[in-house]
């Protein structure tokens, strides 16, 4: 993939405000800041304009260019508003809810105002909502994950390592991954700063839909989940702990995010890394049997996760009668007990899901998902 495109995409994903993208817009020779914005935009657009990559043989390169250009033009529109309002260089990070006790966390890069109370207390980390003081608007909203105990530092560091590896090669699946913005230490505990994701985790989604997610919507959720896992597997990464709480869904645009990569393993056949956690309901049998992690391990967990979202029983695999048989057979194949018996390739199952969707519901179309 074009190195200039990768660098620009990375900077756009991590940007907190238009100033992060276009700089100070210094004027020279009597030019205006508007002229400086135009010149900077044109320079950056040359690095990512979709027309430049239209003939690329790499579909990921084409997708990344399109996403980068979309982000760039969005930042330009916001920059124009700030220049017109005379607010260029001013930041307006949203406050946390009124009455919330806060603290500041400073890193080498940025300063964050963070709630003193975690909104999630996980087995490995505590999650705190916050804002970046150098940012503005929704871009500044962040989540800080702090190791629960010093003994969990290696898992938090592992998540940063894995997200860095996934980030190193942008793809069409990048928009389904958490954005790592920063790292920090608090006493003897490690932490990471992630961009806040505006979505419902699978556990919450299931609670809001007592009968389960309708099968037509579950099919596209599964397809996006498989695409993320397929991408990760192509980079030698096994997630190692796919479960409903780690799959987030944004119904309005059908986006799906796969989060919490603390238990992920990298190139296990080469490094000898083993599973880092056991989830009694969603982990495949090979975890308790201490067998090596393989991509099929993630497919088992993804299948059990979808059984739950559909309103079924993940322990038995039983599904509601309303779930079409073809979709049920795909999930059964994904959740066979033996790692060599079950589905092996996320992309192959992704294609199967696509064919099933077309057979069951006709040509692909956007169907509003109301929760």
Short mmCIF file of C-alpha atoms in Angstrom, two decimals:
data_model
loop_
_atom_site.label_atom_id
_atom_site.label_comp_id
_atom_site.label_asym_id
_atom_site.label_seq_id
_atom_site.Cartn_x
_atom_site.Cartn_y
_atom_site.Cartn_z
CA UNK A 1 0.00 0.00 0.00
CA UNK A 2 1.21 3.50 -0.83
CA UNK A 3 3.27 4.76 2.18
CA UNK A 4 2.02 8.34 1.81
CA UNK A 5 -1.58 7.15 1.88
CA UNK A 6 -0.94 5.04 4.99
CA UNK A 7 0.70 7.97 6.79
CA UNK A 8 -2.10 10.39 5.90
CA UNK A 9 -4.83 7.91 6.83
CA UNK A 10 -3.17 7.30 10.19
CA UNK A 11 -2.99 11.04 10.93
CA UNK A 12 -6.62 11.59 9.93
CA UNK A 13 -7.86 8.74 12.13
CA UNK A 14 -5.96 10.13 15.13
CA UNK A 15 -6.84 13.79 14.56
CA UNK A 16 -8.78 15.54 17.33
CA UNK A 17 -9.72 18.71 15.41
CA UNK A 18 -9.12 20.45 12.04
CA UNK A 19 -5.96 22.10 13.39
CA UNK A 20 -4.42 18.65 13.80
CA UNK A 21 -4.90 18.10 10.07
CA UNK A 22 -4.12 21.50 8.54
CA UNK A 23 -1.72 22.99 11.07
CA UNK A 24 -1.52 26.64 12.06
CA UNK A 25 -2.33 27.89 8.51
CA UNK A 26 0.48 30.40 8.62
CA UNK A 27 0.09 33.10 6.00
CA UNK A 28 2.94 34.31 3.84
CA UNK A 29 3.26 36.98 1.17
CA UNK A 30 -0.03 38.60 2.01
CA UNK A 31 -2.10 35.45 1.57
CA UNK A 32 -5.06 34.67 3.80
CA UNK A 33 -5.68 31.69 6.04
CA UNK A 34 -8.34 30.61 3.56
CA UNK A 35 -5.64 30.50 0.86
CA UNK A 36 -3.40 28.51 3.19
CA UNK A 37 -6.24 26.06 3.88
CA UNK A 38 -6.85 25.62 0.13
CA UNK A 39 -3.18 24.96 -0.52
CA UNK A 40 -2.83 22.50 2.34
CA UNK A 41 -6.01 20.69 1.39
CA UNK A 42 -4.85 20.32 -2.23
CA UNK A 43 -1.50 18.94 -1.09
CA UNK A 44 -3.09 16.37 1.20
CA UNK A 45 -5.81 15.50 -1.32
CA UNK A 46 -3.18 14.54 -3.88
CA UNK A 47 -2.02 11.82 -1.48
CA UNK A 48 -5.45 10.21 -1.07
CA UNK A 49 -7.80 11.24 -3.88
CA UNK A 50 -9.81 8.18 -4.97
CA UNK A 51 -9.14 8.98 -8.66
CA UNK A 52 -5.44 8.36 -8.04
CA UNK A 53 -6.14 4.85 -6.76
CA UNK A 54 -9.05 3.98 -9.05
CA UNK A 55 -6.90 1.57 -11.06
CA UNK A 56 -5.16 0.01 -8.07
CA UNK A 57 -5.16 -3.79 -7.99
CA UNK A 58 -5.40 -3.65 -4.19
CA UNK A 59 -9.05 -3.25 -3.09
CA UNK A 60 -7.92 -2.26 0.41
CA UNK A 61 -5.87 0.58 -1.05
CA UNK A 62 -8.92 1.84 -2.93
CA UNK A 63 -11.10 1.61 0.18
CA UNK A 64 -8.55 3.33 2.42
CA UNK A 65 -8.12 6.14 -0.12
CA UNK A 66 -11.88 6.67 -0.21
CA UNK A 67 -12.13 6.73 3.58
CA UNK A 68 -9.14 9.05 3.93
CA UNK A 69 -10.56 11.49 1.36
CA UNK A 70 -13.95 11.43 3.10
CA UNK A 71 -12.31 12.27 6.43
CA UNK A 72 -10.14 14.96 4.82
CA UNK A 73 -13.09 16.73 3.19
CA UNK A 74 -15.04 16.55 6.46
CA UNK A 75 -12.18 18.21 8.33
CA UNK A 76 -11.95 20.87 5.61
CA UNK A 77 -15.65 21.72 5.98
CA UNK A 78 -15.16 22.14 9.71
CA UNK A 79 -12.04 24.21 9.13
CA UNK A 80 -13.96 26.58 6.86
CA UNK A 81 -16.59 27.11 9.56
CA UNK A 82 -13.92 27.89 12.16
CA UNK A 83 -12.16 30.34 9.84
CA UNK A 84 -15.46 32.07 9.08
CA UNK A 85 -16.25 32.30 12.81
CA UNK A 86 -12.78 33.53 13.71
CA UNK A 87 -12.28 30.56 16.06
CA UNK A 88 -9.30 28.94 14.35
CA UNK A 89 -6.88 27.65 16.96
CA UNK A 90 -9.55 27.54 19.68
CA UNK A 91 -10.56 24.16 21.08
CA UNK A 92 -13.98 23.29 22.46
CA UNK A 93 -13.78 19.88 24.09
CA UNK A 94 -17.16 18.87 25.52
CA UNK A 95 -17.45 18.62 29.27
CA UNK A 96 -18.27 15.42 31.09
CA UNK A 97 -21.78 15.23 32.61
CA UNK A 98 -22.56 17.91 35.19
CA UNK A 99 -21.62 16.92 38.71
CA UNK A 100 -19.09 14.33 37.53
CA UNK A 101 -15.89 14.36 39.56
CA UNK A 102 -12.92 14.53 37.22
CA UNK A 103 -9.16 14.30 37.17
CA UNK A 104 -6.51 15.14 34.59
CA UNK A 105 -4.27 12.57 32.97
CA UNK A 106 -1.23 13.94 31.15
CA UNK A 107 0.84 12.02 28.66
CA UNK A 108 3.76 13.06 26.49
CA UNK A 109 1.27 13.86 23.73
CA UNK A 110 -1.93 15.20 25.26
CA UNK A 111 -3.97 16.03 28.36
CA UNK A 112 -7.24 14.31 29.17
CA UNK A 113 -10.02 15.22 31.59
CA UNK A 114 -11.37 11.95 32.93
CA UNK A 115 -14.16 10.85 35.24
CA UNK A 116 -12.85 9.54 38.55
CA UNK A 117 -15.37 6.68 38.48
CA UNK A 118 -15.11 3.84 35.97
CA UNK A 119 -18.21 3.08 33.91
CA UNK A 120 -17.05 -0.50 33.31
CA UNK A 121 -15.07 -2.66 35.73
CA UNK A 122 -13.74 -5.58 33.73
CA UNK A 123 -11.66 -8.52 34.84
CA UNK A 124 -8.55 -6.95 33.31
CA UNK A 125 -9.19 -3.22 33.10
CA UNK A 126 -11.20 -0.30 34.40
CA UNK A 127 -12.79 1.94 31.76
CA UNK A 128 -13.17 5.69 32.31
CA UNK A 129 -14.91 8.20 30.05
CA UNK A 130 -12.99 11.36 29.25
CA UNK A 131 -12.25 14.15 26.81
CA UNK A 132 -9.01 15.34 25.23
CA UNK A 133 -8.40 18.98 26.16
CA UNK A 134 -6.53 19.54 22.88
CA UNK A 135 -9.51 18.32 20.89
CA UNK A 136 -12.99 19.58 20.12
CA UNK A 137 -16.45 18.19 19.61
CA UNK A 138 -17.10 14.45 19.25
CA UNK A 139 -13.52 13.85 18.10
CA UNK A 140 -12.27 14.63 21.59
CA UNK A 141 -14.30 11.94 23.36
CA UNK A 142 -12.10 9.14 24.63
CA UNK A 143 -12.11 6.09 26.86
CA UNK A 144 -9.16 5.38 29.15
CA UNK A 145 -8.51 1.74 29.98
CA UNK A 146 -6.39 1.23 33.09
CA UNK A 147 -5.10 -2.13 34.25
CA UNK A 148 -7.11 -3.29 37.26
CA UNK A 149 -3.95 -4.51 38.98
CA UNK A 150 -0.26 -4.26 38.15
CA UNK A 151 -0.43 -7.98 37.32
CA UNK A 152 -2.70 -7.06 34.40
CA UNK A 153 -0.19 -4.65 32.84
CA UNK A 154 1.01 -7.23 30.36
CA UNK A 155 -2.52 -7.61 28.96
CA UNK A 156 -2.99 -3.86 28.54
CA UNK A 157 0.42 -3.60 26.88
CA UNK A 158 -0.56 -6.54 24.69
CA UNK A 159 -3.66 -4.71 23.47
CA UNK A 160 -1.54 -1.70 22.49
CA UNK A 161 0.89 -4.00 20.68
CA UNK A 162 -1.87 -5.80 18.78
CA UNK A 163 -3.77 -2.63 17.82
CA UNK A 164 -0.49 -1.13 16.62
CA UNK A 165 0.10 -4.16 14.42
CA UNK A 166 -3.42 -3.99 12.98
CA UNK A 167 -3.11 -0.26 12.45
CA UNK A 168 0.16 -0.72 10.56
CA UNK A 169 -1.65 -1.83 7.40
CA UNK A 170 -4.93 0.06 6.96
CA UNK A 171 -7.72 -1.80 5.17
CA UNK A 172 -11.44 -1.71 4.59
CA UNK A 173 -11.76 -3.36 8.01
CA UNK A 174 -9.91 -0.59 9.86
CA UNK A 175 -13.17 1.25 10.50
CA UNK A 176 -14.34 -1.76 12.55
CA UNK A 177 -11.42 -1.57 14.99
CA UNK A 178 -10.72 0.53 18.09
CA UNK A 179 -8.48 3.56 17.53
CA UNK A 180 -5.49 3.62 19.87
CA UNK A 181 -4.66 7.27 20.59
CA UNK A 182 -2.21 7.18 23.49
CA UNK A 183 -0.62 5.21 26.32
CA UNK A 184 0.06 6.23 29.93
CA UNK A 185 0.95 4.99 33.39
CA UNK A 186 -0.85 5.59 36.67
CA UNK A 187 1.34 4.52 39.57
CA UNK A 188 2.39 0.98 38.82
CA UNK A 189 -0.43 0.34 36.32
CA UNK A 190 -0.43 0.72 32.55
CA UNK A 191 -3.22 2.30 30.55
CA UNK A 192 -4.28 3.07 27.00
CA UNK A 193 -6.40 5.86 25.54
CA UNK A 194 -8.94 4.81 22.90
CA UNK A 195 -11.33 6.87 20.83
CA UNK A 196 -14.85 6.52 22.22
CA UNK A 197 -17.08 4.28 20.11
CA UNK A 198 -20.69 5.36 19.72
CA UNK A 199 -22.30 1.94 19.62
CA UNK A 200 -24.08 -0.71 21.68
CA UNK A 201 -22.16 -3.75 22.84
CA UNK A 202 -23.72 -7.12 22.09
CA UNK A 203 -24.79 -7.69 25.69
CA UNK A 204 -26.72 -4.40 25.76
CA UNK A 205 -28.16 -5.05 22.31
CA UNK A 206 -29.45 -8.44 23.45
CA UNK A 207 -31.06 -6.86 26.54
CA UNK A 208 -32.84 -4.30 24.37
CA UNK A 209 -34.17 -7.02 22.06
CA UNK A 210 -35.53 -9.78 24.34
CA UNK A 211 -36.55 -11.92 21.35
CA UNK A 212 -33.11 -11.56 19.82
CA UNK A 213 -31.72 -9.63 16.87
CA UNK A 214 -33.83 -10.29 13.74
CA UNK A 215 -32.04 -12.77 11.50
CA UNK A 216 -31.72 -10.38 8.55
CA UNK A 217 -29.81 -7.93 10.73
CA UNK A 218 -27.84 -10.66 12.47
CA UNK A 219 -26.57 -11.74 9.04
CA UNK A 220 -24.87 -8.40 8.32
CA UNK A 221 -23.53 -8.21 11.88
CA UNK A 222 -21.99 -11.66 11.39
CA UNK A 223 -20.55 -10.66 8.01
CA UNK A 224 -18.81 -7.61 9.45
CA UNK A 225 -17.56 -9.58 12.44
CA UNK A 226 -16.09 -12.20 10.11
CA UNK A 227 -14.44 -9.53 7.97
CA UNK A 228 -12.62 -8.12 11.01
CA UNK A 229 -11.50 -11.57 12.11
CA UNK A 230 -10.41 -12.42 8.57
CA UNK A 231 -8.30 -9.27 8.45
CA UNK A 232 -6.75 -9.96 11.86
CA UNK A 233 -6.01 -13.57 10.92
CA UNK A 234 -4.27 -12.39 7.75
CA UNK A 235 -1.93 -10.43 10.03
CA UNK A 236 -1.24 -13.49 12.17
CA UNK A 237 -3.49 -12.34 15.02
CA UNK A 238 -6.08 -14.43 16.84
CA UNK A 239 -8.44 -12.31 18.98
CA UNK A 240 -8.75 -15.01 21.62
CA UNK A 241 -11.84 -13.71 23.44
CA UNK A 242 -14.72 -12.95 21.08
CA UNK A 243 -17.96 -12.61 23.05
CA UNK A 244 -21.04 -10.34 22.96
CA UNK A 245 -19.47 -7.67 25.20
CA UNK A 246 -16.61 -7.36 22.71
CA UNK A 247 -18.78 -6.87 19.62
CA UNK A 248 -20.29 -3.40 19.29
CA UNK A 249 -23.01 -2.42 16.83
CA UNK A 250 -23.97 1.04 15.57
CA UNK A 251 -27.45 0.43 14.11
CA UNK A 252 -27.89 3.66 12.04
CA UNK A 253 -25.02 2.91 9.64
CA UNK A 254 -24.71 -0.86 10.18
CA UNK A 255 -21.18 -0.52 11.49
CA UNK A 256 -19.72 -3.22 13.74
CA UNK A 257 -16.65 -2.90 15.97
CA UNK A 258 -14.59 -5.69 17.52
CA UNK A 259 -13.02 -4.47 20.76
CA UNK A 260 -10.87 -5.64 23.68
CA UNK A 261 -7.78 -7.18 22.12
CA UNK A 262 -6.06 -7.73 25.48
CA UNK A 263 -6.17 -11.53 25.10
CA UNK A 264 -5.05 -11.58 21.46
CA UNK A 265 -2.12 -13.73 20.38
CA UNK A 266 0.32 -12.95 17.58
CA UNK A 267 1.59 -15.63 15.21
CA UNK A 268 1.12 -18.41 17.76
CA UNK A 269 2.65 -21.11 15.54
CA UNK A 270 5.89 -19.09 15.41
CA UNK A 271 5.96 -17.37 18.81
CA UNK A 272 4.44 -20.16 20.89
CA UNK A 273 1.98 -17.71 22.47
CA UNK A 274 -1.02 -19.47 24.00
CA UNK A 275 -4.52 -18.49 24.99
CA UNK A 276 -4.62 -15.77 27.64
CA UNK A 277 -8.15 -16.21 28.98
CA UNK A 278 -10.90 -18.77 29.39
CA UNK A 279 -14.52 -17.75 28.89
CA UNK A 280 -16.72 -20.58 30.14
CA UNK A 281 -19.48 -19.92 27.59
CA UNK A 282 -17.73 -18.54 24.51
CA UNK A 283 -14.23 -20.07 24.48
CA UNK A 284 -13.72 -23.13 22.26
CA UNK A 285 -12.76 -26.48 23.84
CA UNK A 286 -9.11 -26.07 22.83
CA UNK A 287 -8.66 -23.31 25.40
CA UNK A 288 -9.27 -25.59 28.40
CA UNK A 289 -7.41 -28.39 26.59
CA UNK A 290 -4.38 -26.10 26.29
CA UNK A 291 -4.09 -26.57 22.55
CA UNK A 292 -2.53 -23.85 20.35
CA UNK A 293 -4.71 -20.92 19.26
CA UNK A 294 -5.82 -21.05 15.62
CA UNK A 295 -8.13 -18.86 13.51
CA UNK A 296 -10.86 -21.49 13.92
CA UNK A 297 -10.84 -20.69 17.65
CA UNK A 298 -12.16 -17.20 16.91
CA UNK A 299 -14.78 -18.60 14.54
CA UNK A 300 -16.13 -20.83 17.32
CA UNK A 301 -16.45 -17.85 19.68
CA UNK A 302 -17.99 -15.70 16.94
CA UNK A 303 -20.56 -18.40 16.23
CA UNK A 304 -21.52 -18.69 19.90
CA UNK A 305 -21.75 -14.90 20.09
CA UNK A 306 -24.18 -14.81 17.17
CA UNK A 307 -26.29 -17.57 18.72
CA UNK A 308 -26.68 -15.29 21.75
CA UNK A 309 -27.54 -12.22 19.67
CA UNK A 310 -30.16 -14.22 17.76
CA UNK A 311 -31.87 -15.06 21.05
CA UNK A 312 -30.54 -18.62 21.30
CA UNK A 313 -28.67 -20.57 23.95
CA UNK A 314 -24.91 -20.36 23.41
CA UNK A 315 -24.24 -23.38 25.65
CA UNK A 316 -26.38 -25.76 23.59
CA UNK A 317 -26.39 -23.90 20.27
CA UNK A 318 -30.19 -23.99 20.19
CA UNK A 319 -31.71 -21.19 18.08
CA UNK A 320 -35.22 -19.70 17.92
CA UNK A 321 -37.48 -21.28 15.32
CA UNK A 322 -37.53 -17.96 13.43
CA UNK A 323 -33.84 -18.30 12.45
CA UNK A 324 -33.56 -19.61 8.87
CA UNK A 325 -32.06 -23.08 8.59
CA UNK A 326 -29.25 -21.99 6.28
CA UNK A 327 -28.01 -19.40 8.75
CA UNK A 328 -28.31 -21.93 11.56
CA UNK A 329 -26.22 -24.46 9.63
CA UNK A 330 -23.45 -21.88 9.14
CA UNK A 331 -23.37 -21.23 12.89
CA UNK A 332 -23.36 -24.96 13.61
CA UNK A 333 -20.36 -25.39 11.30
CA UNK A 334 -18.56 -22.55 13.08
CA UNK A 335 -19.15 -24.09 16.52
CA UNK A 336 -18.21 -27.74 16.01
CA UNK A 337 -16.15 -28.89 19.02
CA UNK A 338 -13.01 -29.97 17.19
CA UNK A 339 -10.84 -27.14 15.81
CA UNK A 340 -10.09 -29.20 12.68
CA UNK A 341 -13.74 -30.10 12.17
CA UNK A 342 -15.19 -26.62 12.23
CA UNK A 343 -14.89 -23.72 9.81
CA UNK A 344 -11.27 -22.68 9.28
CA UNK A 345 -11.32 -19.53 7.15
CA UNK A 346 -13.21 -16.39 8.19
CA UNK A 347 -13.28 -15.07 4.64
CA UNK A 348 -14.75 -18.31 3.32
CA UNK A 349 -17.56 -18.16 5.88
CA UNK A 350 -17.98 -14.43 5.10
CA UNK A 351 -18.72 -15.40 1.50
CA UNK A 352 -21.12 -18.14 2.65
CA UNK A 353 -23.01 -15.62 4.77
CA UNK A 354 -23.23 -13.29 1.77
CA UNK A 355 -24.71 -16.03 -0.40
CA UNK A 356 -27.14 -16.98 2.37
CA UNK A 357 -28.27 -13.38 2.79
CA UNK A 358 -28.96 -13.06 -0.93
CA UNK A 359 -30.83 -16.37 -1.04
CA UNK A 360 -32.94 -15.51 2.01
CA UNK A 361 -33.55 -11.79 1.57
CA UNK A 362 -32.76 -10.97 -2.06
CA UNK A 363 -30.13 -8.58 -3.45
CA UNK A 364 -28.21 -6.63 -0.83
CA UNK A 365 -29.99 -3.49 0.30
CA UNK A 366 -29.85 -1.24 3.33
CA UNK A 367 -32.60 -2.08 5.83
CA UNK A 368 -32.96 0.27 8.77
CA UNK A 369 -32.15 -1.42 12.08
CA UNK A 370 -34.17 0.10 14.91
CA UNK A 371 -33.27 -0.75 18.48
#
